Short mmCIF file of C-alpha atoms in Angstrom, two decimals:
data_model
loop_
_atom_site.label_atom_id
_atom_site.label_comp_id
_atom_site.label_asym_id
_atom_site.label_seq_id
_atom_site.Cartn_x
_atom_site.Cartn_y
_atom_site.Cartn_z
CA MET A 1 0.00 0.00 0.00
CA THR A 2 2.38 2.63 -1.23
CA SER A 3 0.41 5.45 -2.80
CA PRO A 4 -0.30 8.56 -0.71
CA LEU A 5 -4.06 8.05 -0.87
CA SER A 6 -4.08 4.35 -0.15
CA ARG A 7 -1.84 4.57 2.88
CA ARG A 8 -3.73 7.54 4.25
CA SER A 9 -7.06 5.83 3.66
CA PHE A 10 -5.56 2.64 5.12
CA LEU A 11 -5.94 4.33 8.50
CA GLY A 12 -9.32 5.80 7.78
CA LEU A 13 -7.96 9.31 8.04
CA SER A 14 -9.22 10.64 4.74
CA GLY A 15 -12.98 10.88 4.51
CA ALA A 16 -13.37 12.45 7.93
CA VAL A 17 -15.29 15.31 6.38
CA GLY A 18 -17.49 13.01 4.32
CA LEU A 19 -18.26 10.84 7.31
CA THR A 20 -19.29 13.77 9.45
CA ALA A 21 -21.61 14.98 6.71
CA ALA A 22 -23.09 11.53 6.25
CA LEU A 23 -23.69 11.12 9.96
CA SER A 24 -25.27 14.55 10.16
CA ALA A 25 -27.62 13.63 7.34
CA CYS A 26 -28.67 10.46 9.17
CA GLY A 27 -29.59 12.28 12.39
CA SER A 28 -32.93 14.06 12.50
CA GLY A 29 -31.89 16.61 15.14
CA THR A 30 -28.86 18.63 15.99
CA LYS A 31 -27.39 15.76 17.97
CA ILE A 32 -26.18 12.85 15.91
CA GLY A 33 -26.99 10.42 18.71
CA SER A 34 -30.65 11.29 18.36
CA GLY A 35 -31.12 9.54 15.02
CA SER A 36 -33.29 6.51 14.33
CA ALA A 37 -30.67 3.80 14.74
CA ALA A 38 -31.67 0.84 16.87
CA PRO A 39 -30.75 1.21 20.54
CA ALA A 40 -27.38 -0.31 21.30
CA SER A 41 -28.91 -2.46 24.05
CA ALA A 42 -31.42 -4.19 21.73
CA ALA A 43 -29.20 -7.09 20.65
CA PRO A 44 -29.62 -10.54 22.23
CA THR A 45 -26.94 -11.64 24.66
CA PHE A 46 -24.14 -13.87 23.42
CA SER A 47 -23.66 -16.99 25.54
CA GLY A 48 -20.51 -18.33 23.91
CA GLY A 49 -19.91 -21.56 22.04
CA GLU A 50 -20.41 -22.33 18.37
CA TYR A 51 -23.35 -20.99 16.41
CA THR A 52 -26.17 -23.57 16.34
CA GLY A 53 -29.04 -21.64 14.76
CA PRO A 54 -30.36 -21.79 11.20
CA LYS A 55 -28.07 -20.87 8.35
CA VAL A 56 -27.45 -17.16 8.08
CA THR A 57 -25.56 -14.91 5.70
CA LEU A 58 -23.44 -12.11 7.13
CA ASP A 59 -22.32 -9.14 5.08
CA TYR A 60 -18.79 -8.22 6.13
CA TRP A 61 -17.33 -4.84 5.15
CA ASN A 62 -13.66 -3.96 5.29
CA GLY A 63 -11.15 -1.75 3.51
CA PHE A 64 -8.44 -4.29 2.79
CA THR A 65 -7.92 -3.37 -0.86
CA GLY A 66 -4.11 -3.54 -0.86
CA GLY A 67 -1.47 -6.13 -0.09
CA ASP A 68 -3.31 -7.12 3.07
CA GLY A 69 -6.37 -8.22 1.10
CA PRO A 70 -5.18 -11.72 0.13
CA HIS A 71 -4.48 -12.55 3.77
CA MET A 72 -7.95 -11.48 4.90
CA ARG A 73 -9.53 -13.41 2.04
CA ALA A 74 -7.57 -16.50 3.10
CA MET A 75 -8.94 -16.14 6.64
CA LEU A 76 -12.48 -15.82 5.28
CA GLU A 77 -12.09 -18.86 3.05
CA THR A 78 -10.96 -20.89 6.04
CA PHE A 79 -13.95 -19.73 8.08
CA ASN A 80 -16.54 -20.28 5.33
CA LYS A 81 -15.18 -23.74 4.58
CA GLU A 82 -15.20 -24.82 8.23
CA PHE A 83 -18.69 -23.51 8.95
CA SER A 84 -20.32 -24.16 5.60
CA GLY A 85 -24.02 -24.87 6.01
CA ARG A 86 -24.32 -22.71 9.10
CA ILE A 87 -22.74 -19.32 8.36
CA GLU A 88 -21.86 -17.74 5.03
CA VAL A 89 -19.81 -14.56 5.21
CA ARG A 90 -19.98 -12.35 2.13
CA ASN A 91 -16.88 -10.22 1.79
CA VAL A 92 -17.44 -6.59 0.71
CA THR A 93 -14.17 -4.74 0.24
CA ARG A 94 -14.22 -0.97 -0.29
CA ARG A 95 -11.58 1.70 0.02
CA TRP A 96 -11.55 3.07 3.55
CA GLU A 97 -12.40 6.57 2.38
CA ASP A 98 -15.52 5.14 0.70
CA LEU A 99 -16.43 2.68 3.43
CA TYR A 100 -16.67 5.10 6.35
CA PRO A 101 -19.14 7.61 4.89
CA ALA A 102 -21.21 4.83 3.30
CA MET A 103 -21.73 2.73 6.43
CA PRO A 104 -24.31 4.81 8.36
CA THR A 105 -26.63 5.37 5.40
CA ALA A 106 -26.36 1.76 4.22
CA ILE A 107 -27.04 0.38 7.70
CA ALA A 108 -30.06 2.64 8.16
CA ALA A 109 -31.44 1.24 4.88
CA GLY A 110 -30.72 -2.36 5.86
CA LYS A 111 -28.17 -2.68 3.05
CA GLY A 112 -24.96 -2.28 5.02
CA PRO A 113 -22.65 -4.61 6.89
CA ASP A 114 -23.62 -6.92 9.73
CA VAL A 115 -20.01 -7.04 10.83
CA ALA A 116 -17.14 -4.81 9.80
CA VAL A 117 -13.56 -3.90 10.47
CA ILE A 118 -12.91 -0.28 11.40
CA HIS A 119 -9.97 1.63 12.84
CA ASN A 120 -9.97 2.38 16.54
CA ASP A 121 -10.24 6.15 16.04
CA TRP A 122 -13.68 5.72 14.44
CA ILE A 123 -15.18 3.67 17.26
CA GLY A 124 -16.33 6.70 19.22
CA THR A 125 -17.91 8.31 16.16
CA PHE A 126 -19.95 5.26 15.20
CA ALA A 127 -20.80 4.36 18.80
CA ALA A 128 -22.17 7.86 19.39
CA ARG A 129 -24.39 7.43 16.31
CA GLN A 130 -25.59 4.04 17.70
CA THR A 131 -24.38 2.42 14.50
CA LEU A 132 -22.52 -0.20 16.56
CA ILE A 133 -23.69 -2.71 19.15
CA PRO A 134 -21.66 -3.22 22.35
CA LEU A 135 -19.72 -6.49 22.59
CA ASP A 136 -19.31 -6.71 26.36
CA ASP A 137 -21.26 -9.98 26.42
CA VAL A 138 -18.89 -11.49 23.84
CA VAL A 139 -15.74 -10.81 25.82
CA GLY A 140 -17.56 -11.83 29.00
CA ALA A 141 -18.77 -15.16 27.63
CA LEU A 142 -15.36 -15.93 26.16
CA LYS A 143 -13.60 -14.76 29.33
CA LEU A 144 -11.43 -12.37 27.34
CA THR A 145 -9.69 -9.70 29.38
CA GLU A 146 -7.00 -7.09 29.01
CA ALA A 147 -4.49 -9.80 29.97
CA ASP A 148 -5.21 -11.59 26.67
CA PHE A 149 -4.33 -8.55 24.51
CA ILE A 150 -1.95 -5.67 24.15
CA PRO A 151 -3.42 -3.45 26.90
CA ALA A 152 -3.50 -0.17 24.96
CA VAL A 153 -5.37 -1.65 22.01
CA TRP A 154 -7.80 -3.47 24.28
CA ASN A 155 -8.68 -0.24 26.07
CA ALA A 156 -9.01 1.65 22.77
CA GLY A 157 -12.22 -0.27 22.03
CA ILE A 158 -14.15 1.24 24.95
CA TYR A 159 -16.48 4.21 24.56
CA GLU A 160 -18.43 5.63 27.47
CA GLY A 161 -17.86 2.53 29.56
CA LYS A 162 -18.96 -0.01 26.94
CA ARG A 163 -16.89 -2.21 24.66
CA TYR A 164 -17.70 -1.82 20.98
CA SER A 165 -14.88 -3.76 19.34
CA VAL A 166 -12.58 -6.75 19.52
CA PRO A 167 -9.10 -5.83 18.25
CA LEU A 168 -7.43 -7.79 15.49
CA ASP A 169 -4.04 -6.12 15.33
CA VAL A 170 -1.79 -3.17 16.05
CA HIS A 171 0.02 -1.26 13.34
CA CYS A 172 2.46 1.46 14.27
CA LEU A 173 5.35 3.53 13.01
CA GLY A 174 8.75 1.91 12.85
CA ASP A 175 12.24 3.13 12.02
CA TYR A 176 13.37 1.62 8.72
CA TRP A 177 17.11 1.80 8.14
CA ASN A 178 19.53 1.15 5.31
CA ARG A 179 22.06 -1.50 6.35
CA ALA A 180 24.68 -0.48 3.79
CA HIS A 181 24.52 3.18 4.86
CA LEU A 182 24.82 2.34 8.54
CA GLU A 183 27.79 0.09 7.87
CA LYS A 184 29.56 3.04 6.23
CA ALA A 185 29.14 4.93 9.50
CA GLY A 186 30.30 1.97 11.59
CA LEU A 187 26.82 1.05 12.82
CA SER A 188 25.12 -2.33 12.87
CA ASP A 189 21.68 -1.24 14.10
CA ALA A 190 19.53 1.87 14.42
CA PRO A 191 20.34 3.94 17.53
CA ALA A 192 17.60 3.92 20.15
CA ASP A 193 18.04 7.28 21.95
CA LYS A 194 18.28 10.95 21.03
CA ALA A 195 22.01 11.47 21.54
CA SER A 196 22.99 8.32 19.64
CA TYR A 197 20.52 9.00 16.86
CA GLU A 198 21.76 12.53 16.28
CA GLU A 199 25.36 11.34 16.43
CA ALA A 200 24.54 8.67 13.86
CA LEU A 201 23.01 11.25 11.53
CA GLY A 202 26.20 13.30 11.71
CA GLY A 203 28.30 10.20 11.07
CA LEU A 204 26.18 9.22 8.08
CA ARG A 205 26.59 12.66 6.56
CA ASP A 206 30.34 12.47 7.11
CA ALA A 207 30.26 9.08 5.37
CA GLY A 208 28.80 10.67 2.25
CA ILE A 209 25.05 10.43 2.79
CA ALA A 210 24.04 14.03 2.11
CA ASN A 211 20.57 13.87 3.69
CA PRO A 212 20.25 10.74 5.83
CA PHE A 213 16.82 11.49 7.41
CA TRP A 214 14.15 13.20 5.29
CA MET A 215 11.44 15.05 7.19
CA PRO A 216 7.98 15.04 5.52
CA ASN A 217 5.60 17.95 6.03
CA LYS A 218 2.57 15.77 5.34
CA TRP A 219 2.13 12.01 5.61
CA PRO A 220 3.44 10.61 7.93
CA GLY A 221 4.69 13.83 9.56
CA HIS A 222 1.68 14.14 11.86
CA LEU A 223 2.17 10.56 13.04
CA MET A 224 5.80 11.37 13.83
CA PHE A 225 4.69 14.48 15.71
CA MET A 226 2.20 12.57 17.85
CA SER A 227 4.85 9.97 18.69
CA LEU A 228 7.29 12.67 19.76
CA LEU A 229 4.60 14.52 21.70
CA TRP A 230 3.89 11.43 23.78
CA GLN A 231 7.62 10.79 24.19
CA HIS A 232 8.01 14.26 25.71
CA GLY A 233 5.15 13.58 28.11
CA GLY A 234 2.45 15.53 26.28
CA GLN A 235 -1.12 14.56 25.50
CA LEU A 236 -3.40 15.12 22.51
CA TYR A 237 -6.75 16.03 24.08
CA SER A 238 -8.32 16.58 27.49
CA GLU A 239 -10.17 13.61 28.97
CA ASP A 240 -13.54 15.26 28.41
CA GLY A 241 -12.69 15.94 24.75
CA THR A 242 -13.19 19.69 24.98
CA ARG A 243 -9.61 20.94 24.61
CA ALA A 244 -6.65 20.21 22.36
CA LEU A 245 -3.50 19.85 24.45
CA TRP A 246 -0.92 19.34 21.72
CA GLY A 247 0.02 23.04 21.69
CA SER A 248 1.83 22.55 25.00
CA GLU A 249 5.54 23.01 25.69
CA GLN A 250 5.94 19.28 25.04
CA GLY A 251 4.28 19.74 21.66
CA ALA A 252 6.61 22.59 20.79
CA GLN A 253 9.62 20.46 21.78
CA ALA A 254 8.40 17.60 19.60
CA LEU A 255 7.76 19.75 16.55
CA SER A 256 10.98 21.73 17.03
CA TRP A 257 13.00 18.51 16.87
CA MET A 258 11.38 17.68 13.55
CA VAL A 259 12.22 21.14 12.16
CA GLU A 260 15.78 20.90 13.48
CA GLN A 261 16.47 17.96 11.19
CA ILE A 262 16.00 20.35 8.27
CA ASP A 263 17.97 23.15 9.91
CA LYS A 264 20.90 20.80 10.52
CA GLY A 265 20.87 19.64 6.92
CA PHE A 266 19.95 16.04 7.71
CA SER A 267 16.79 16.53 5.64
CA PRO A 268 16.16 18.57 2.52
CA ALA A 269 13.52 21.29 2.83
CA LYS A 270 9.94 20.87 1.63
CA VAL A 271 9.89 17.11 1.34
CA ALA A 272 6.72 16.24 -0.56
CA GLN A 273 4.37 13.52 0.62
CA ASP A 274 5.82 10.03 0.20
CA THR A 275 9.08 11.39 -1.22
CA GLN A 276 10.95 10.29 1.90
CA TYR A 277 9.77 6.71 1.47
CA ALA A 278 10.55 6.66 -2.26
CA ALA A 279 14.01 7.97 -1.44
CA PHE A 280 14.53 5.16 1.06
CA LYS A 281 13.50 2.52 -1.46
CA ASN A 282 15.94 4.03 -3.93
CA ASP A 283 18.91 4.01 -1.54
CA ARG A 284 19.00 7.80 -1.10
CA ASN A 285 18.42 8.19 2.63
CA SER A 286 19.39 6.14 5.66
CA PHE A 287 16.37 6.32 7.96
CA THR A 288 12.66 6.73 7.39
CA TRP A 289 9.85 6.47 9.91
CA ASP A 290 6.85 4.79 8.37
CA GLY A 291 4.16 2.25 9.12
CA ILE A 292 4.75 -1.47 9.37
CA TRP A 293 2.42 -1.91 6.39
CA GLN A 294 5.47 -1.07 4.25
CA ILE A 295 7.20 -4.34 5.18
CA ASN A 296 5.69 -6.39 2.38
CA ASP A 297 6.20 -3.58 -0.13
CA LEU A 298 9.91 -3.49 0.65
CA LYS A 299 10.13 -7.26 0.41
CA SER A 300 8.44 -7.25 -2.99
CA ASN A 301 9.58 -4.02 -4.61
CA ALA A 302 12.98 -3.21 -3.11
CA ARG A 303 14.67 -6.58 -3.23
CA SER A 304 18.15 -5.17 -3.80
CA LEU A 305 17.89 -2.97 -0.72
CA ARG A 306 19.31 -4.32 2.51
CA TRP A 307 17.12 -2.86 5.23
CA GLY A 308 16.28 -3.30 8.88
CA LEU A 309 13.38 -2.30 11.09
CA SER A 310 13.54 -1.06 14.67
CA PRO A 311 11.28 0.82 17.08
CA ILE A 312 11.46 4.56 16.51
CA PRO A 313 14.12 6.09 18.78
CA ASN A 314 13.27 7.54 22.17
CA ILE A 315 13.85 11.23 21.48
CA GLY A 316 11.75 12.73 24.29
CA GLY A 317 12.63 10.55 27.27
CA THR A 318 9.72 8.09 27.31
CA ALA A 319 9.26 5.32 24.75
CA ALA A 320 6.09 6.04 22.76
CA VAL A 321 4.89 5.53 19.22
CA TRP A 322 1.73 6.40 17.29
CA SER A 323 -0.33 3.27 16.81
CA SER A 324 -3.63 2.27 15.28
CA SER A 325 -5.65 -0.91 15.14
CA HIS A 326 -8.09 -2.82 12.98
CA ASN A 327 -11.12 -3.81 15.04
CA PHE A 328 -14.06 -6.15 14.48
CA VAL A 329 -17.42 -4.52 15.22
CA MET A 330 -21.06 -5.55 14.92
CA THR A 331 -23.61 -3.12 13.57
CA SER A 332 -27.18 -2.24 14.52
CA GLN A 333 -28.30 -3.84 11.24
CA ALA A 334 -27.34 -7.28 12.56
CA GLY A 335 -28.99 -6.41 15.85
CA LYS A 336 -32.43 -6.71 14.26
CA ASP A 337 -31.97 -10.48 13.74
CA SER A 338 -31.19 -12.62 16.79
CA ASN A 339 -29.61 -15.36 14.67
CA LYS A 340 -27.34 -12.87 12.93
CA VAL A 341 -26.32 -11.50 16.31
CA GLN A 342 -25.18 -14.90 17.53
CA ALA A 343 -23.47 -15.76 14.23
CA ALA A 344 -21.75 -12.38 14.00
CA LYS A 345 -20.39 -12.56 17.52
CA PHE A 346 -19.13 -16.10 16.91
CA PHE A 347 -17.49 -14.93 13.66
CA ILE A 348 -15.74 -12.03 15.41
CA ASP A 349 -14.22 -14.29 18.04
CA HIS A 350 -13.19 -16.98 15.56
CA MET A 351 -11.51 -14.55 13.17
CA GLY A 352 -9.41 -13.18 16.01
CA ARG A 353 -8.06 -16.67 16.54
CA LEU A 354 -6.98 -16.83 12.90
CA SER A 355 -4.81 -13.74 13.22
CA ALA A 356 -1.60 -15.72 12.71
CA GLU A 357 -2.45 -15.53 9.00
CA TRP A 358 -3.08 -11.81 9.42
CA ALA A 359 0.43 -11.32 10.81
CA LYS A 360 1.73 -12.25 7.37
CA ALA A 361 0.20 -8.99 6.12
CA GLY A 362 2.78 -7.15 8.24
CA MET A 363 0.55 -6.55 11.27
CA ILE A 364 1.22 -7.14 14.97
CA PRO A 365 -1.43 -9.54 16.32
CA ALA A 366 -3.40 -8.01 19.18
CA ARG A 367 -3.86 -11.34 20.97
CA ASN A 368 -0.88 -12.32 23.09
CA SER A 369 -1.34 -16.02 22.36
CA VAL A 370 -1.00 -15.43 18.61
CA ARG A 371 1.91 -13.02 18.93
CA GLU A 372 3.83 -15.51 21.08
CA ASP A 373 3.49 -18.30 18.50
CA PRO A 374 7.07 -19.25 17.44
CA ALA A 375 6.01 -19.08 13.78
CA ILE A 376 4.99 -15.45 14.28
CA ALA A 377 7.67 -14.31 16.71
CA ALA A 378 10.34 -14.22 13.97
CA LEU A 379 8.45 -11.74 11.76
CA PRO A 380 10.18 -8.32 11.56
CA GLN A 381 7.30 -6.32 13.04
CA ILE A 382 6.99 -8.41 16.21
CA LYS A 383 10.07 -6.88 17.84
CA LEU A 384 8.29 -3.53 17.78
CA ALA A 385 6.00 -5.00 20.44
CA ALA A 386 8.84 -5.64 22.88
CA ASP A 387 7.63 -2.67 24.95
CA LEU A 388 3.84 -2.82 24.98
CA ASN A 389 3.62 0.41 26.97
CA ALA A 390 5.04 2.30 23.98
CA PHE A 391 1.85 1.91 21.92
CA HIS A 392 -0.30 5.04 22.01
CA PHE A 393 -3.68 5.48 20.31
CA LEU A 394 -5.97 8.33 19.45
CA PRO A 395 -8.77 8.66 22.01
CA ALA A 396 -12.29 7.46 21.17
CA LEU A 397 -13.68 10.96 20.65
CA PRO A 398 -16.57 11.29 18.19
CA GLY A 399 -15.41 13.30 15.18
CA VAL A 400 -11.74 13.21 16.14
CA GLY A 401 -10.80 12.60 12.50
CA ASP A 402 -12.00 16.06 11.54
CA VAL A 403 -9.95 17.67 14.31
CA GLN A 404 -6.83 15.83 13.24
CA SER A 405 -7.10 16.63 9.53
CA LYS A 406 -8.30 20.22 9.85
CA ALA A 407 -6.07 21.34 12.72
CA LEU A 408 -3.22 19.12 13.91
CA GLU A 409 -2.01 17.96 10.51
CA LEU A 410 -2.06 21.51 9.13
CA ALA A 411 -0.13 22.83 12.12
CA VAL A 412 2.60 20.24 11.67
CA ALA A 413 2.87 20.98 7.94
CA LYS A 414 3.05 24.73 8.51
CA ALA A 415 5.98 24.39 10.91
CA VAL A 416 7.91 21.85 8.83
CA LEU A 417 7.47 24.05 5.74
CA LYS A 418 8.86 27.00 7.75
CA GLU A 419 5.68 29.02 7.31
CA ALA A 420 5.50 29.57 11.07
CA SER A 421 7.53 28.70 14.15
CA PRO A 422 6.56 25.42 15.85
CA ALA A 423 5.00 27.27 18.79
CA ASP A 424 3.01 29.66 16.58
CA ALA A 425 1.84 26.90 14.24
CA LEU A 426 0.62 24.85 17.18
CA LYS A 427 -1.09 27.82 18.82
CA GLU A 428 -3.04 28.55 15.65
CA GLY A 429 -3.87 24.88 15.19
CA VAL A 430 -5.12 24.48 18.75
CA ALA A 431 -7.48 27.43 18.33
CA THR A 432 -9.01 25.70 15.31
CA ALA A 433 -9.08 22.35 17.10
CA ASP A 434 -10.91 23.73 20.13
CA LYS A 435 -13.64 25.17 17.90
CA LEU A 436 -14.00 21.80 16.15
CA LEU A 437 -14.14 19.96 19.47
CA ALA A 438 -16.90 22.31 20.65
CA ASP A 439 -18.81 21.67 17.42
CA ASN A 440 -18.42 17.93 17.92
CA LYS A 441 -19.77 18.17 21.47
CA ARG A 442 -22.91 19.82 20.15
CA LYS A 443 -23.16 17.54 17.13
CA TYR A 444 -22.76 14.23 18.92
CA GLY A 445 -24.31 15.22 22.23
CA ARG A 446 -21.31 13.88 24.13
#
């Protein structure tokens, strides 16, 4: 998934505006939660065990249109073959930027998904609209707890005290590095702390690598900023979702470090979106921070490149990295049919147990039991889960996608492009973010 649009939509970040408009259209009042969706408590309770009712067909929506698609299809084929005659799952794959705005309207018309995969940062938005049904009974019946999963991703599925998702994976930023370049500088691995990393950049330049670490102003610059913000001890938003906190001193420190890489000559100025990754694939820079979804692309399309993957360095003092997750959810459409409810909840649990296949798509399995499988433990992304406390997720705030795209991302770009100082860019961005957060409070009634 290498194009700018596909990788951005991979995380469900594009389409925030379209989704908000679609949700607004579905609600009859000023509060989105006041629409006509079925109450979240209407679904029958799941008691565990295999599905034993009459044969049902489940429509399953997801956005796996790229290199991850074949692995999901393989999981579905395994499920449909094993449970043929009882449950048929129809796979509907759409681009993420099309899937998110389409879901509410389709579900309201009874033509949407019964089960779906969504990113964790959309859980709050759909839960507030009552598009999703809580899954507390599923995890209760199956005796699943935080101890069975990566804690941060488990907790990311909770909105207003109820669980709306079962996590499939974690995908995060990693530090990709060029082995040949590092060898020129006398290094065998990527440095893990600020002092060593900056020293390595100087050594790489001395070894003839003119710009060893390109700093993007767009994708994935905002993901880098959030990682550095958390590393410096900062936070994104207040707990009540009314204030943006990323304009803090910690935010200014994080963004200033990004700008310094340009000032010191380690990065060229005005690096266009995806240019830094293309440069890495073409042996032109030494480090690039990007998502673990690039693993299979590098294996397939950069076979002459000798590369490694490490956790991003600890620049701010506390290990932290931006992370996201694919999550199974059940919709209010399925909630109208008690047999579909039982089948959907069984499907969600069973697919989570097949996530060893999903790890081959470059993802980190959310379930500890899968991640600890010796066949999975050797995959390059698994070492990024050595410190589970490093994973940080966006909060489950309804409409948070709008705030990110219209405020935070623009602030990061403005500073990296030298259109404003880091502090001024963040101050302006926070002012916009606070207005959007206030709008969201009124819109979603939360």
